[in-house]
Short mmCIF file of C-alpha atoms in Angstrom, two decimals:
data_model
loop_
_atom_site.label_atom_id
_atom_site.label_comp_id
_atom_site.label_asym_id
_atom_site.label_seq_id
_atom_site.Cartn_x
_atom_site.Cartn_y
_atom_site.Cartn_z
CA MET A 1 141.76 147.05 107.69
CA LYS A 2 139.21 145.53 105.75
CA GLN A 3 135.46 146.42 106.04
CA ILE A 4 131.84 145.56 105.27
CA THR A 5 128.80 147.56 105.98
CA LEU A 6 125.40 146.06 107.03
CA SER A 7 121.57 146.87 107.14
CA GLU A 8 120.74 146.80 110.65
CA GLY A 9 118.20 144.32 109.38
CA GLU A 10 120.60 141.94 108.05
CA PHE A 11 123.27 142.15 110.73
CA LYS A 12 119.93 140.95 112.97
CA SER A 13 118.74 138.64 110.93
CA LEU A 14 122.57 137.35 111.02
CA LEU A 15 122.94 136.60 114.29
CA ASP A 16 119.61 135.57 114.74
CA GLY A 17 120.23 132.85 112.15
CA VAL A 18 123.67 131.48 114.38
CA LYS A 19 123.74 132.92 117.62
CA HIS A 20 122.08 130.10 119.34
CA SER A 21 124.22 127.09 118.16
CA ALA A 22 127.53 129.08 119.76
CA ALA A 23 129.35 127.07 122.28
CA ILE A 24 128.53 128.58 126.02
CA ASP A 25 131.39 126.14 127.69
CA ASP A 26 135.01 127.16 128.27
CA CYS A 27 136.27 123.94 126.70
CA ARG A 28 136.81 125.36 122.88
CA PRO A 29 136.56 129.12 123.21
CA MET A 30 136.76 129.73 119.72
CA LEU A 31 133.69 127.78 119.07
CA GLN A 32 132.26 130.55 121.38
CA TYR A 33 132.34 133.02 118.09
CA ILE A 34 130.14 133.43 115.41
CA ARG A 35 132.64 132.81 112.04
CA ILE A 36 131.55 135.36 109.51
CA GLU A 37 133.42 134.79 106.00
CA VAL A 38 132.56 138.15 103.69
CA GLU A 39 133.16 137.10 99.93
CA LYS A 40 132.62 139.38 96.99
CA LYS A 41 128.78 138.59 96.71
CA LYS A 42 128.29 137.21 99.95
CA ILE A 43 128.33 136.97 103.69
CA THR A 44 128.40 134.06 105.71
CA ALA A 45 128.01 133.01 109.15
CA TYR A 46 128.69 130.00 111.18
CA THR A 47 128.56 128.83 114.73
CA LEU A 48 128.36 124.98 115.99
CA ASP A 49 128.80 123.86 119.51
CA GLY A 50 129.81 120.40 119.03
CA TYR A 51 126.13 118.90 118.89
CA ARG A 52 124.51 121.64 116.18
CA ALA A 53 125.85 124.08 113.44
CA SER A 54 124.01 126.93 112.10
CA ARG A 55 124.82 129.06 109.00
CA PHE A 56 123.53 131.71 107.75
CA VAL A 57 123.87 133.92 104.21
CA ILE A 58 123.54 137.27 102.87
CA ASN A 59 123.39 137.85 99.29
CA ARG A 60 124.59 140.61 98.04
CA LYS A 61 123.65 142.05 94.34
CA THR A 62 126.65 144.16 93.94
CA GLU A 63 130.14 143.20 95.41
CA ASN A 64 131.25 143.47 98.57
CA PRO A 65 134.48 145.91 98.95
CA ASP A 66 137.05 143.35 100.83
CA GLU A 67 137.12 139.96 101.31
CA PHE A 68 138.04 138.70 105.27
CA VAL A 69 137.35 136.40 107.43
CA CYS A 70 136.40 137.34 111.46
CA TYR A 71 135.01 136.24 114.31
CA ILE A 72 132.87 138.10 116.54
CA LYS A 73 130.92 136.77 119.62
CA PRO A 74 126.83 137.11 120.10
CA LEU A 75 126.10 140.54 121.34
CA PRO A 76 123.28 142.47 121.92
CA PHE A 77 121.56 144.11 118.95
CA LYS A 78 117.95 145.67 118.50
CA GLU A 79 116.41 146.79 115.63
CA THR A 80 115.30 150.70 115.56
CA LYS A 81 111.91 150.84 114.37
CA SER A 82 113.21 152.98 111.39
CA GLY A 83 115.73 150.21 110.49
CA ALA A 84 118.00 153.04 108.61
CA ARG A 85 120.59 152.22 111.22
CA GLN A 86 123.88 150.57 109.76
CA VAL A 87 126.24 148.33 110.92
CA LEU A 88 130.29 148.65 110.26
CA ILE A 89 132.20 145.03 110.81
CA ALA A 90 135.93 145.71 110.63
CA HIS A 91 139.33 143.52 110.59
CA ASP A 92 142.66 144.83 111.14
CA GLU A 93 145.97 142.66 110.25
CA LYS A 94 146.14 141.89 114.21
CA SER A 95 143.08 139.71 114.44
CA THR A 96 140.97 142.53 116.11
CA THR A 97 137.07 142.71 114.63
CA SER A 98 135.33 145.61 115.32
CA VAL A 99 131.38 145.91 115.69
CA GLN A 100 130.36 149.57 115.20
CA TYR A 101 126.63 151.12 115.14
CA GLU A 102 125.00 154.09 116.25
CA THR A 103 121.98 154.48 119.11
CA GLU A 104 120.04 157.58 119.69
CA TYR A 105 122.79 157.41 123.03
CA GLY A 106 125.37 157.66 121.01
CA GLU A 107 127.86 155.34 119.58
CA ILE A 108 128.70 151.57 120.40
CA VAL A 109 131.64 149.41 119.66
CA TYR A 110 132.48 145.79 120.31
CA ARG A 111 136.18 144.60 119.68
CA PHE A 112 136.78 141.46 119.75
CA ASN A 113 140.56 139.31 119.65
CA THR A 114 140.62 136.17 118.19
CA LYS A 115 144.75 135.74 118.56
CA GLY A 116 145.27 131.78 118.56
CA GLY A 117 142.66 129.11 118.55
CA GLU A 118 141.11 127.14 115.33
CA PHE A 119 137.62 126.95 114.47
CA VAL A 120 136.39 123.69 112.43
CA ASN A 121 136.00 123.54 108.73
CA ILE A 122 132.19 123.54 109.25
CA GLN A 123 131.19 124.25 105.47
CA ALA A 124 132.95 120.77 105.13
CA ILE A 125 130.53 119.63 107.59
CA PHE A 126 127.42 121.51 105.88
CA GLU A 127 128.46 120.03 102.41
CA GLY A 128 128.43 116.23 103.86
CA ALA A 129 125.12 117.03 105.55
CA GLU A 130 123.55 118.40 102.43
CA ALA A 131 124.37 115.16 100.33
CA HIS A 132 120.96 113.88 101.23
CA ASP A 133 118.25 111.65 98.64
CA ARG A 134 115.41 113.34 99.45
CA GLU A 135 113.75 116.84 100.13
CA THR A 136 110.65 117.54 101.94
CA GLY A 137 109.16 120.90 102.69
CA ILE A 138 108.02 122.35 106.14
CA ASN A 139 106.66 125.38 107.19
CA ALA A 140 109.38 126.76 109.33
CA LYS A 141 107.09 128.20 111.78
CA TYR A 142 105.08 125.13 111.83
CA ILE A 143 108.29 123.15 112.98
CA ALA A 144 109.58 126.22 115.32
CA GLN A 145 105.95 125.57 117.07
CA ALA A 146 106.12 121.98 117.33
CA MET A 147 109.64 121.80 118.70
CA GLN A 148 108.58 124.19 121.20
CA ALA A 149 105.76 122.06 121.94
CA LEU A 150 108.08 119.04 122.58
CA ALA A 151 110.71 120.73 124.28
CA LYS A 152 107.96 120.69 127.28
CA VAL A 153 108.29 117.43 127.84
CA ASP A 154 110.72 116.19 129.94
CA ALA A 155 112.38 113.33 127.39
CA GLY A 156 115.37 112.55 129.37
CA ARG A 157 118.94 113.59 128.35
CA ASN A 158 118.50 116.83 126.45
CA HIS A 159 115.23 116.77 125.89
CA MET A 160 115.47 114.13 123.21
CA ALA A 161 112.91 114.10 120.22
CA THR A 162 112.63 111.99 117.28
CA ILE A 163 111.73 112.98 113.81
CA GLU A 164 109.67 110.53 111.52
CA GLY A 165 108.81 110.50 107.51
CA LYS A 166 108.96 108.64 104.64
CA ALA A 167 111.13 108.04 101.17
CA ASN A 168 107.92 110.27 99.51
CA PRO A 169 108.34 113.85 100.42
CA VAL A 170 104.57 114.60 100.31
CA GLN A 171 103.94 112.01 103.02
CA PRO A 172 103.32 113.76 106.67
CA VAL A 173 106.59 114.31 108.85
CA LEU A 174 106.42 113.60 112.71
CA PHE A 175 108.18 114.97 115.54
CA LYS A 176 108.01 112.96 118.58
CA ALA A 177 109.55 113.39 122.53
CA ARG A 178 108.38 111.37 124.90
CA ASN A 179 108.92 110.03 128.57
CA ASP A 180 107.34 107.54 131.21
CA ASN A 181 104.14 109.70 131.83
CA PHE A 182 103.87 111.50 128.56
CA GLU A 183 103.98 111.25 124.37
CA ASN A 184 103.97 114.56 122.59
CA THR A 185 103.42 113.92 119.09
CA GLN A 186 103.47 116.41 116.16
CA LEU A 187 102.86 116.10 112.75
CA ILE A 188 102.83 118.46 109.86
CA LEU A 189 102.26 118.17 106.11
CA PRO A 190 104.85 118.92 103.62
CA VAL A 191 104.04 122.20 101.32
CA ARG A 192 105.61 122.13 97.54
CA ILE A 193 108.58 123.30 97.02
CA SER A 194 108.85 125.73 94.28
CA GLU A 195 111.75 125.09 91.49
CA GLY A 196 115.04 126.70 92.38
CA TRP A 197 113.66 128.08 95.82
CA ASN A 198 116.77 127.38 97.23
CA LYS A 199 119.39 128.38 95.00
#
């Protein structure tokens, strides 16, 4: 049995960082899971649904006792006010993964068995996408607000929107959605990226 212990803040951030892009249909059951890769100095979670993918990395200062890969489904999880609760993720040789934590009402345990099926090599997809020729820093909260506003314009299939920017990373970035009756354009000014911020 291999296992890792996370603080509830780490576990909640991991879930929130990737659960929105887990598949919800039954065409490829494995894509309904969150793939968790535990390495010595980090924990990485991945999801994808065929149209989008998410990755969330937790960097550790001390080494994790075990290294393993496991799968869990997005599950309901609420952080406590104290933030002191621990979450245990355990994985056995039968491909069963359990998520366990205490609540004021007692212990909660979720078990997931993923025998069969294959998960896409999602890290390779991210590596290909990250081979870019420019980088623009934009306030994440502003992007979220802009996208929420754009999603309210019924712009056809899947709320289509466009992102427009110039090769110069200090020029504004435009986010647009339109239909026959409306056009919504959000302009966000970039921010200066600190040296080494994403390392």
